[in-house]
mmCIF file of C-alpha atoms and ligand atoms in Angstrom:
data_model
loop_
_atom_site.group_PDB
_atom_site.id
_atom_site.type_symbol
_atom_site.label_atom_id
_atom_site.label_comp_id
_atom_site.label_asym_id
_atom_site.label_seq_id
_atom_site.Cartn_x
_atom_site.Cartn_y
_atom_site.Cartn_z
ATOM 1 C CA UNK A 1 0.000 0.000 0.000
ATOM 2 C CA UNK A 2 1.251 3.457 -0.908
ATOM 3 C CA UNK A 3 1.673 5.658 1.707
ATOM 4 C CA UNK A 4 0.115 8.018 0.437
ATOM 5 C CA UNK A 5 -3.257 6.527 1.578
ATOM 6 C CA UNK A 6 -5.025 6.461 4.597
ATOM 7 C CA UNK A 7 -4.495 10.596 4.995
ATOM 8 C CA UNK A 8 -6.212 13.854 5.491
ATOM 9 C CA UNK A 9 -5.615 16.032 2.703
ATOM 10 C CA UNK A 10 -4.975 19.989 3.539
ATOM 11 C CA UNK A 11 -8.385 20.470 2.177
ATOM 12 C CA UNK A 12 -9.216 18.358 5.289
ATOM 13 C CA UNK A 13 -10.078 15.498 2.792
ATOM 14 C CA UNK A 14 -9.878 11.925 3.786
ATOM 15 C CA UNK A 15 -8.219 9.393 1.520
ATOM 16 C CA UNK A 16 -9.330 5.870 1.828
ATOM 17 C CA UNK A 17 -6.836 3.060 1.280
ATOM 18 C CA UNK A 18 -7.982 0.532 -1.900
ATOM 19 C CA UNK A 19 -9.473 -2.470 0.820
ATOM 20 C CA UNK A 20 -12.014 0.612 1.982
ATOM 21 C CA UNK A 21 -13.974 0.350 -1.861
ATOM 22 C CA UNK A 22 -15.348 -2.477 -0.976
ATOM 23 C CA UNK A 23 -16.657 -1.673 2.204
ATOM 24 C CA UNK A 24 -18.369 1.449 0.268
ATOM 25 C CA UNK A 25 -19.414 -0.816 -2.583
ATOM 26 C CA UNK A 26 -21.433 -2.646 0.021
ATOM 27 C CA UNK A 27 -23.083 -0.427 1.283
ATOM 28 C CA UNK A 28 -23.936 1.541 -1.476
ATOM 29 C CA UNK A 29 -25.544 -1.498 -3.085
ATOM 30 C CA UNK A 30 -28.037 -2.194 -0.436
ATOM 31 C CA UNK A 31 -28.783 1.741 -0.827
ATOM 32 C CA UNK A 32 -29.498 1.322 -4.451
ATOM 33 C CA UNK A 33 -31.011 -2.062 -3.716
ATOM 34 C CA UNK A 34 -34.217 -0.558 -1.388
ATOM 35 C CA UNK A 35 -34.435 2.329 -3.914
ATOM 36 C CA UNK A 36 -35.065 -0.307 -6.128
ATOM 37 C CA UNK A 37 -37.518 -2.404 -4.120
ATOM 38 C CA UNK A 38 -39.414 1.408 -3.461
ATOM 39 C CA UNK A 39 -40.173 1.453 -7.123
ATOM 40 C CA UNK A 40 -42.750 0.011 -7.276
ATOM 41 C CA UNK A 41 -44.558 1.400 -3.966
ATOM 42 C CA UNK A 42 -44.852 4.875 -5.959
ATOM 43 C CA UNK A 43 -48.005 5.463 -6.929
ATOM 44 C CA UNK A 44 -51.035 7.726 -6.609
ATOM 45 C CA UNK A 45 -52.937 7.420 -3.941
ATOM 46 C CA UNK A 46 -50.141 6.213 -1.674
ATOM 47 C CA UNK A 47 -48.726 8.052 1.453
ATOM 48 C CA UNK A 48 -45.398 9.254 1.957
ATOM 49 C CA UNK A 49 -45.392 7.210 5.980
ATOM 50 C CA UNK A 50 -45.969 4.223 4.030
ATOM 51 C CA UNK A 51 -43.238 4.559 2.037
ATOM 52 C CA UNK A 52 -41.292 5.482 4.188
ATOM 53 C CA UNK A 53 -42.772 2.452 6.236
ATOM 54 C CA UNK A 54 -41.579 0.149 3.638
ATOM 55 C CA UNK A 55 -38.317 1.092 3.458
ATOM 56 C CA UNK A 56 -38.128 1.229 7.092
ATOM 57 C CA UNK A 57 -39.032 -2.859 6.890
ATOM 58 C CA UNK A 58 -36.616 -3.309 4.040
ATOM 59 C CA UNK A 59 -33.461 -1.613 6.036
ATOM 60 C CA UNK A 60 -34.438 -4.026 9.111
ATOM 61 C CA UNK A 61 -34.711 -6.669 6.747
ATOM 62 C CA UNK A 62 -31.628 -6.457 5.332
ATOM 63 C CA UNK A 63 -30.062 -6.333 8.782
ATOM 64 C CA UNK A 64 -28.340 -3.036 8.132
ATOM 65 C CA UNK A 65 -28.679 0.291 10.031
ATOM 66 C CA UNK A 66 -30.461 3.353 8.662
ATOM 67 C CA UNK A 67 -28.105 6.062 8.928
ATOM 68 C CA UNK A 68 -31.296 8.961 9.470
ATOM 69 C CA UNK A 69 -33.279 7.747 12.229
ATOM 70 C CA UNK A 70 -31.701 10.020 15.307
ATOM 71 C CA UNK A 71 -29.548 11.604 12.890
ATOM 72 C CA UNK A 72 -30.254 15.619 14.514
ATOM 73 C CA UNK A 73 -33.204 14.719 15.938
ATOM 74 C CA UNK A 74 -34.468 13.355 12.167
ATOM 75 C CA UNK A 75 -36.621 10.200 12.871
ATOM 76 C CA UNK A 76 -37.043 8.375 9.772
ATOM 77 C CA UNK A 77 -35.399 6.126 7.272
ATOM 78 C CA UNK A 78 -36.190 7.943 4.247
ATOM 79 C CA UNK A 79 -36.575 11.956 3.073
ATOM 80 C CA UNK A 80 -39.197 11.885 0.659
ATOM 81 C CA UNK A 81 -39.830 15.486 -1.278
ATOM 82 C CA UNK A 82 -42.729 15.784 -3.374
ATOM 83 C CA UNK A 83 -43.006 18.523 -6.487
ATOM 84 C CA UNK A 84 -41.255 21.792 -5.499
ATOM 85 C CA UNK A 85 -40.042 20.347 -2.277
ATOM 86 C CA UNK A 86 -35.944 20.618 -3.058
ATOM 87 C CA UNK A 87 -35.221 17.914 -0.450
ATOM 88 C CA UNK A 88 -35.532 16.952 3.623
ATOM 89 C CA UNK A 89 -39.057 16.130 2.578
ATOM 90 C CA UNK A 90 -40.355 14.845 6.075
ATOM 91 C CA UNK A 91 -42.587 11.123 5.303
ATOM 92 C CA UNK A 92 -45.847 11.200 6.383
ATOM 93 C CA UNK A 93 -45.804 15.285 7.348
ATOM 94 C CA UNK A 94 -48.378 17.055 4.831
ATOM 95 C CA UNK A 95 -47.227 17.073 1.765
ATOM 96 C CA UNK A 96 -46.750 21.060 1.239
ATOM 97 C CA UNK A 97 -49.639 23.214 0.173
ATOM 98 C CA UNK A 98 -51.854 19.751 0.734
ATOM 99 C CA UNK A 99 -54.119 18.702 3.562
ATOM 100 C CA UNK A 100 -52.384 15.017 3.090
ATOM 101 C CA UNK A 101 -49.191 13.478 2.712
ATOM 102 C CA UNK A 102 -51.238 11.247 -0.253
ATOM 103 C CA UNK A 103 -49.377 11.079 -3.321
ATOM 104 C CA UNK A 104 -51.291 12.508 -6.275
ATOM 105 C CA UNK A 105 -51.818 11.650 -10.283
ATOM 106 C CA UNK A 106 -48.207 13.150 -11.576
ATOM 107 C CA UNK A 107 -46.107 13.807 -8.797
ATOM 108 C CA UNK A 108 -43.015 13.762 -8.543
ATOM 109 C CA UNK A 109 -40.816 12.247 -5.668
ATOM 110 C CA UNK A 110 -36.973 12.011 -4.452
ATOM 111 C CA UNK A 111 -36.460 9.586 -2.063
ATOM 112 C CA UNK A 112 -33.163 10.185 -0.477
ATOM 113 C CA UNK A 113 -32.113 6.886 1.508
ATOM 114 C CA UNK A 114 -28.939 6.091 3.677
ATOM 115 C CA UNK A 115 -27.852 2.932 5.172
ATOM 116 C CA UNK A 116 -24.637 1.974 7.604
ATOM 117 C CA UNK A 117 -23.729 -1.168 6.484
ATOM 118 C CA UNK A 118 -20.456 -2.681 8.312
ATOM 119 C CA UNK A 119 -20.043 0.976 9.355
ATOM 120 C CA UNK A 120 -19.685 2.491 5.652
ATOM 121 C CA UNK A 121 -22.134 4.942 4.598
ATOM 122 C CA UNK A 122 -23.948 4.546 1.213
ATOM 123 C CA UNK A 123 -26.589 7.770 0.573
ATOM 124 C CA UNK A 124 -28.693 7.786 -2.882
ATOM 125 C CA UNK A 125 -31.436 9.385 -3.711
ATOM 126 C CA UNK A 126 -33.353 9.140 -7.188
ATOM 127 C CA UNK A 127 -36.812 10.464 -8.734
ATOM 128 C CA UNK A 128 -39.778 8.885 -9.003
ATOM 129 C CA UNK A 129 -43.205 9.154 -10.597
ATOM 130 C CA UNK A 130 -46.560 8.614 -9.400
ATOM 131 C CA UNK A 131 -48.556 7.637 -12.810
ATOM 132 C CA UNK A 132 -48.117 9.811 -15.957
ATOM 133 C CA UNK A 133 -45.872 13.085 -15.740
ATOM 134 C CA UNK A 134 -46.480 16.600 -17.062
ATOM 135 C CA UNK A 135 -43.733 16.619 -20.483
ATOM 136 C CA UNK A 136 -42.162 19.529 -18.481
ATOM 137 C CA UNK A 137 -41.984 17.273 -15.018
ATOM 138 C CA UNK A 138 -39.902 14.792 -17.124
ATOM 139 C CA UNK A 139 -37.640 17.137 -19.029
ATOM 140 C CA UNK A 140 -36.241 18.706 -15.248
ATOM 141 C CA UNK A 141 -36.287 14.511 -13.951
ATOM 142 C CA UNK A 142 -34.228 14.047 -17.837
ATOM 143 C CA UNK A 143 -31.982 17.185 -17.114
ATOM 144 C CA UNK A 144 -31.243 16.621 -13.259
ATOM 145 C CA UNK A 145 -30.509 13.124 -13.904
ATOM 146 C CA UNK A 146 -28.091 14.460 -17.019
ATOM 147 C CA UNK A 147 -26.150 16.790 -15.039
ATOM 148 C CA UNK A 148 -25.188 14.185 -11.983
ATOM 149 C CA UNK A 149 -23.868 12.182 -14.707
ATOM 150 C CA UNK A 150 -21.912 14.839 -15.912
ATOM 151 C CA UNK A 151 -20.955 15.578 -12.460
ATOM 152 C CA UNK A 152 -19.680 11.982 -12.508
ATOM 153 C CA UNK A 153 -17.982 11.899 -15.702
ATOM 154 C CA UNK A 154 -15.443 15.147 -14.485
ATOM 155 C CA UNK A 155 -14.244 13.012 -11.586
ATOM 156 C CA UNK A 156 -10.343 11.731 -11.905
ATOM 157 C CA UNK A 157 -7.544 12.403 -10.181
ATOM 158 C CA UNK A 158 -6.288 16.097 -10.749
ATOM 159 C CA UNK A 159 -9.754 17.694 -11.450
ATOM 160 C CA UNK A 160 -11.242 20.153 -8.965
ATOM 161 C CA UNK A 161 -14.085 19.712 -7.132
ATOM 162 C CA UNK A 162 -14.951 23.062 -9.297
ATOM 163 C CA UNK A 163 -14.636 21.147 -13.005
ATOM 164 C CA UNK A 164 -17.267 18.686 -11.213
ATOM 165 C CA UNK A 165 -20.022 21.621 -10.131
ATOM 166 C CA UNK A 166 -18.977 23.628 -13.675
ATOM 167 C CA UNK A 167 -19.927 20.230 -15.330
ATOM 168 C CA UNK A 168 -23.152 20.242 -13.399
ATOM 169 C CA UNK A 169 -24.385 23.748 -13.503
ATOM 170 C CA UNK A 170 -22.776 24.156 -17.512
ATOM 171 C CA UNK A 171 -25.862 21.342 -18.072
ATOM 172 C CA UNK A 172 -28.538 22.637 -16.258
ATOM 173 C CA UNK A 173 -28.516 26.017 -17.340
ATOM 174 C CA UNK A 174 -28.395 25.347 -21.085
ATOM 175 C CA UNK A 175 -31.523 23.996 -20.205
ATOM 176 C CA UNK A 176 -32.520 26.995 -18.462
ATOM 177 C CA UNK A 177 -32.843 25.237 -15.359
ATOM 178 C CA UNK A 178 -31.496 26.883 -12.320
ATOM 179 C CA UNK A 179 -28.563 24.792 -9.443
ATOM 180 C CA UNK A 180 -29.572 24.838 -5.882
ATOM 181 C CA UNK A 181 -27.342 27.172 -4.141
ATOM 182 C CA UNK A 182 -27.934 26.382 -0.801
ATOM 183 C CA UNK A 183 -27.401 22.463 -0.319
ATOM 184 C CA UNK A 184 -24.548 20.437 -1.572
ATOM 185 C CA UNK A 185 -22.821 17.192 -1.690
ATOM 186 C CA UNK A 186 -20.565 15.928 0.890
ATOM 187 C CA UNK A 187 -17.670 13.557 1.999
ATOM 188 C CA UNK A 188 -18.588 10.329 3.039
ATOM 189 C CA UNK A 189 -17.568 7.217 4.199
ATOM 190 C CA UNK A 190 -17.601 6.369 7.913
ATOM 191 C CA UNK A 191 -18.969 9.067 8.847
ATOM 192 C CA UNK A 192 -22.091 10.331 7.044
ATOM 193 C CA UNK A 193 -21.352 13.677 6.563
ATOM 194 C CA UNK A 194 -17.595 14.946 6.107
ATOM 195 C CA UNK A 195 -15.246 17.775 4.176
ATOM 196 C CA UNK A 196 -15.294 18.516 1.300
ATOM 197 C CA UNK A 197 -18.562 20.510 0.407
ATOM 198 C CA UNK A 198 -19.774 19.084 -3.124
ATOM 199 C CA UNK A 199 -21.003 21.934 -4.942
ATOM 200 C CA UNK A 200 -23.065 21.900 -8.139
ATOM 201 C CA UNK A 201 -21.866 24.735 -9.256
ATOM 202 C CA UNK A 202 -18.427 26.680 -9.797
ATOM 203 C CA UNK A 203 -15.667 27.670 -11.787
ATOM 204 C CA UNK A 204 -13.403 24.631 -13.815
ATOM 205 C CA UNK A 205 -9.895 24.647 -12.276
ATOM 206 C CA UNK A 206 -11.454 25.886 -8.865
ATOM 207 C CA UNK A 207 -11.932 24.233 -5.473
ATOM 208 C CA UNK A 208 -9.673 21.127 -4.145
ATOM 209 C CA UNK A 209 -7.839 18.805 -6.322
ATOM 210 C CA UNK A 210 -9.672 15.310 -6.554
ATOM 211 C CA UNK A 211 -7.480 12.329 -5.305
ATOM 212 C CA UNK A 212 -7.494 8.529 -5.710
ATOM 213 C CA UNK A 213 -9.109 7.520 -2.638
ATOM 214 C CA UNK A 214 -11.615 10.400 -1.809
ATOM 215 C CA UNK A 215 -15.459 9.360 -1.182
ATOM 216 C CA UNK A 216 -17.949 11.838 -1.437
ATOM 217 C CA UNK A 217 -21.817 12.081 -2.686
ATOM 218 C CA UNK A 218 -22.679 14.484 -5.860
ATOM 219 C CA UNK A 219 -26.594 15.335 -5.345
ATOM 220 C CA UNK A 220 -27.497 18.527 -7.317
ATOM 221 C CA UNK A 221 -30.869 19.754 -6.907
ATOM 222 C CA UNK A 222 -32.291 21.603 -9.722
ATOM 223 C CA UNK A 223 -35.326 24.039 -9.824
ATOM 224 C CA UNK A 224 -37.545 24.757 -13.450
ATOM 225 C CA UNK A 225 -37.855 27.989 -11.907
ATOM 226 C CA UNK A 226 -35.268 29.851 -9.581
ATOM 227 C CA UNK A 227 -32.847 28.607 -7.043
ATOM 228 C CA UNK A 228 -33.585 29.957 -3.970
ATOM 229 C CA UNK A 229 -35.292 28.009 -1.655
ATOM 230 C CA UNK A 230 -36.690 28.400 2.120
ATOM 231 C CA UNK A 231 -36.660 25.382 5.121
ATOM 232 C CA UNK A 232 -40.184 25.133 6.380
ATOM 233 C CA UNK A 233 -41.035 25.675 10.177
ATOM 234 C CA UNK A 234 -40.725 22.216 10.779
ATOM 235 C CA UNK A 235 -36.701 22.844 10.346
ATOM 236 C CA UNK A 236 -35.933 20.059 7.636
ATOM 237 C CA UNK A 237 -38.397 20.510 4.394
ATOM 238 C CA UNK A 238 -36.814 22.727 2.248
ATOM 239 C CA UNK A 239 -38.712 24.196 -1.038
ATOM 240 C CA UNK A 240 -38.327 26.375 -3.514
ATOM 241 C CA UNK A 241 -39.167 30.113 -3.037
ATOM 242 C CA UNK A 242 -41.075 30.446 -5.978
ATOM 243 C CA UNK A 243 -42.733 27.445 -5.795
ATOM 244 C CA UNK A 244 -41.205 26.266 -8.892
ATOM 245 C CA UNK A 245 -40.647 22.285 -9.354
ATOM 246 C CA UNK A 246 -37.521 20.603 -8.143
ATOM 247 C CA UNK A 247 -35.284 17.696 -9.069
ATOM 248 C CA UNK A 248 -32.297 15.483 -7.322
ATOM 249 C CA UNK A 249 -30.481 12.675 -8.111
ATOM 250 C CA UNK A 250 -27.622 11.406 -5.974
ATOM 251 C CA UNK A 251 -24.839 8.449 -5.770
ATOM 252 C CA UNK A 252 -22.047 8.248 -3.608
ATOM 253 C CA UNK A 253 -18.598 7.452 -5.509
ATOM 254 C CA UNK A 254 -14.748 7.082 -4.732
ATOM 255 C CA UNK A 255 -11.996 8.038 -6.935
ATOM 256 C CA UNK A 256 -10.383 5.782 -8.732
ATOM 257 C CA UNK A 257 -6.546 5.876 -10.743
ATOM 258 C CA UNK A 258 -8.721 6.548 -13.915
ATOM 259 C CA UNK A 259 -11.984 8.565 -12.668
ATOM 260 C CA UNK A 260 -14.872 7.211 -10.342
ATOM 261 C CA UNK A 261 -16.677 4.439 -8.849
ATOM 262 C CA UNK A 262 -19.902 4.932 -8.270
ATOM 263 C CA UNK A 263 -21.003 3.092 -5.459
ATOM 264 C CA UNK A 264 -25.249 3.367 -5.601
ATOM 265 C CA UNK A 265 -25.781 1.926 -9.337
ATOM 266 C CA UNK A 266 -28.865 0.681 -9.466
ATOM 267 C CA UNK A 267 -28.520 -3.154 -9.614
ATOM 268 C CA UNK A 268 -32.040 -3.832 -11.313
ATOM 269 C CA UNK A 269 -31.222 -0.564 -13.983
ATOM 270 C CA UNK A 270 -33.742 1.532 -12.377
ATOM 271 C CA UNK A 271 -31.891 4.481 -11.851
ATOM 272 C CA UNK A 272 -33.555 6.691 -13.699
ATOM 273 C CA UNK A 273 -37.653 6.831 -13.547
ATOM 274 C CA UNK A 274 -37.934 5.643 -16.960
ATOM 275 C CA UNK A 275 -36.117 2.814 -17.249
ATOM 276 C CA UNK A 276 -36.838 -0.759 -16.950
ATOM 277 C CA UNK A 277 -40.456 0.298 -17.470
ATOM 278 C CA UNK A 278 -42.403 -1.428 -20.067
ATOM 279 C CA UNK A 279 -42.778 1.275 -23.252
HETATM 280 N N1 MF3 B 301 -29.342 11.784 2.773
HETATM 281 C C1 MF3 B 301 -29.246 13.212 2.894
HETATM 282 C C2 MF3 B 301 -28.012 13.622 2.163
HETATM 283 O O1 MF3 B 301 -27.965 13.381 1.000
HETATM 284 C C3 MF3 B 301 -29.212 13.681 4.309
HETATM 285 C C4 MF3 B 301 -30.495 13.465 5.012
HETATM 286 S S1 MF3 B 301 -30.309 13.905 6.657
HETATM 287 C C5 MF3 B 301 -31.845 13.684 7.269
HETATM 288 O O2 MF3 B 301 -27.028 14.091 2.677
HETATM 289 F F1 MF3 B 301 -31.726 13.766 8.542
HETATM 290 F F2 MF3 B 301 -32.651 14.604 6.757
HETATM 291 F F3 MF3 B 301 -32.306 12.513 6.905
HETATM 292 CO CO1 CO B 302 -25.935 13.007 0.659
HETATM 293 CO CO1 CO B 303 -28.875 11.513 0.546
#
């Protein structure tokens, strides 16, 4: 092992040694694994508790820890946030500007889920639709999902952490689509929430230099209408200001010699919304 690994950067970065992938790779798999199994929960007329229910059962099932429940005072396994609801969507609260926390006819829904499993952290989140979505709905879920992946694709050894939010926000706004400002990505690995802040937006060449070794989540959040958003009274649900709809996708990843691993594929291909559904 190089002895280079198994450090804290001067950015205050952590670098994992190469056995430490597969700890990650496990536990990112049973991440992707219940957002798989949730799939098929989402649909109108359901609640937001039972989903959150359900993947509350398939975390204990599974034997591994959800890393939420008494995380600050946060008591469930799942965030779940519905339409312009940017994320921290609270299951089974009412869903905001509703009397309910029912799912309606085209909604749409991250659910944002992270497990401990062996004491590695795996956090994911993807979108999902309940029934048939507006054209514009999908086109935000299409972009959103889009600009992760070119988050992804900017991660190697040498970038910044600036070339990956440039990436990001370079997408999104050619779609004139707007980058949540005021939440980011994070360090992860044994600990759920660690240096560096991911952001989805920046200048290329800015930021910290990327190194073989570093595990962190990329989770933009992007808004059809403006990026400024405002945290309910409840302290967690964040939405946007204007009311505007909002889309996140999120993996966890390390870097590798040659660019990234990501660690929450989706193991059944169900990533994205729209795949592995029948046409
Ligand atoms: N999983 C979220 C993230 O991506 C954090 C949720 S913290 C909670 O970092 F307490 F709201 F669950
Ligand atoms: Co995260
Ligand atoms: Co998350």
């Amino acid at each position: 092992m190089d002895e280079t690994r198994g450090r804290i950067t001067r950015d205050g970065i952590r670098i994992y040694e190469d056995g430490d992938f597969a700890g990650m790779a496990a536990a990112g798999r049973v991440a992707a694994e219940i957002l798989d199994a949730v799939a098929a929960q989402v649909r109108p007329g359901c609640t937001t508790e039972a989903l959150d229910d359900f993947i509350t059962a398939e975390v204990e099932r599974r034997g591994v820890i959800s890393a939420t429940i008494g995380y600050k005072g946060y008591r469930h396994a799942s965030c779940i946030s519905v339409n312009h609801v940017v994320c921290h969507g609270i299951p089974g609260a009412k869903i905001p500007g509703r009397s309910s926390s029912s799912v309606l006819e085209g909604d749409i829904l991250n659910i944002d889920v992270t497990v401990i499993v062996d004491g590695w952290f795996g956090d994911s989140s993807r979108m999902y639709i309940a029934g048939t979505p507006k054209p514009f709905a999908l086109r935000l879920i299409q972009v959103t999902h889009d600009a992760l992946m070119k988050g992804i694709e900017a991660v190697r050894p040498g970038a910044t952490f600036g070339d990956i939010g440039h990436a990001i926000q370079a997408h999104v706004e050619a779609h004139r689509m707007s980058v949540v400002r005021d939440f980011c990505g994070h360090g992860l690995g044994r600990v759920f929430h660690a240096p560096p802040n991911v952001l989805h937006y920046g200048r290329p060449g800015s930021g910290a230099v990327l190194e073989e070794g570093m595990f962190f989540t990329i989770e933009p959040m992007v808004n059809l209408g403006r990026p400024e958003t405002k945290v309910l009274a409840d302290d967690w649900t964040a939405i946007t200001r204007d009311k505007s709809l909002s889309a996140q996708f999120e993996h966890s990843v390390g870097v590798t010699a040659t660019g990234a691993q990501i660690f929450t594929l989706s193991p059944a291909g169900l990533f994205h919304p729209t795949w592995g559904q029948a046409a």
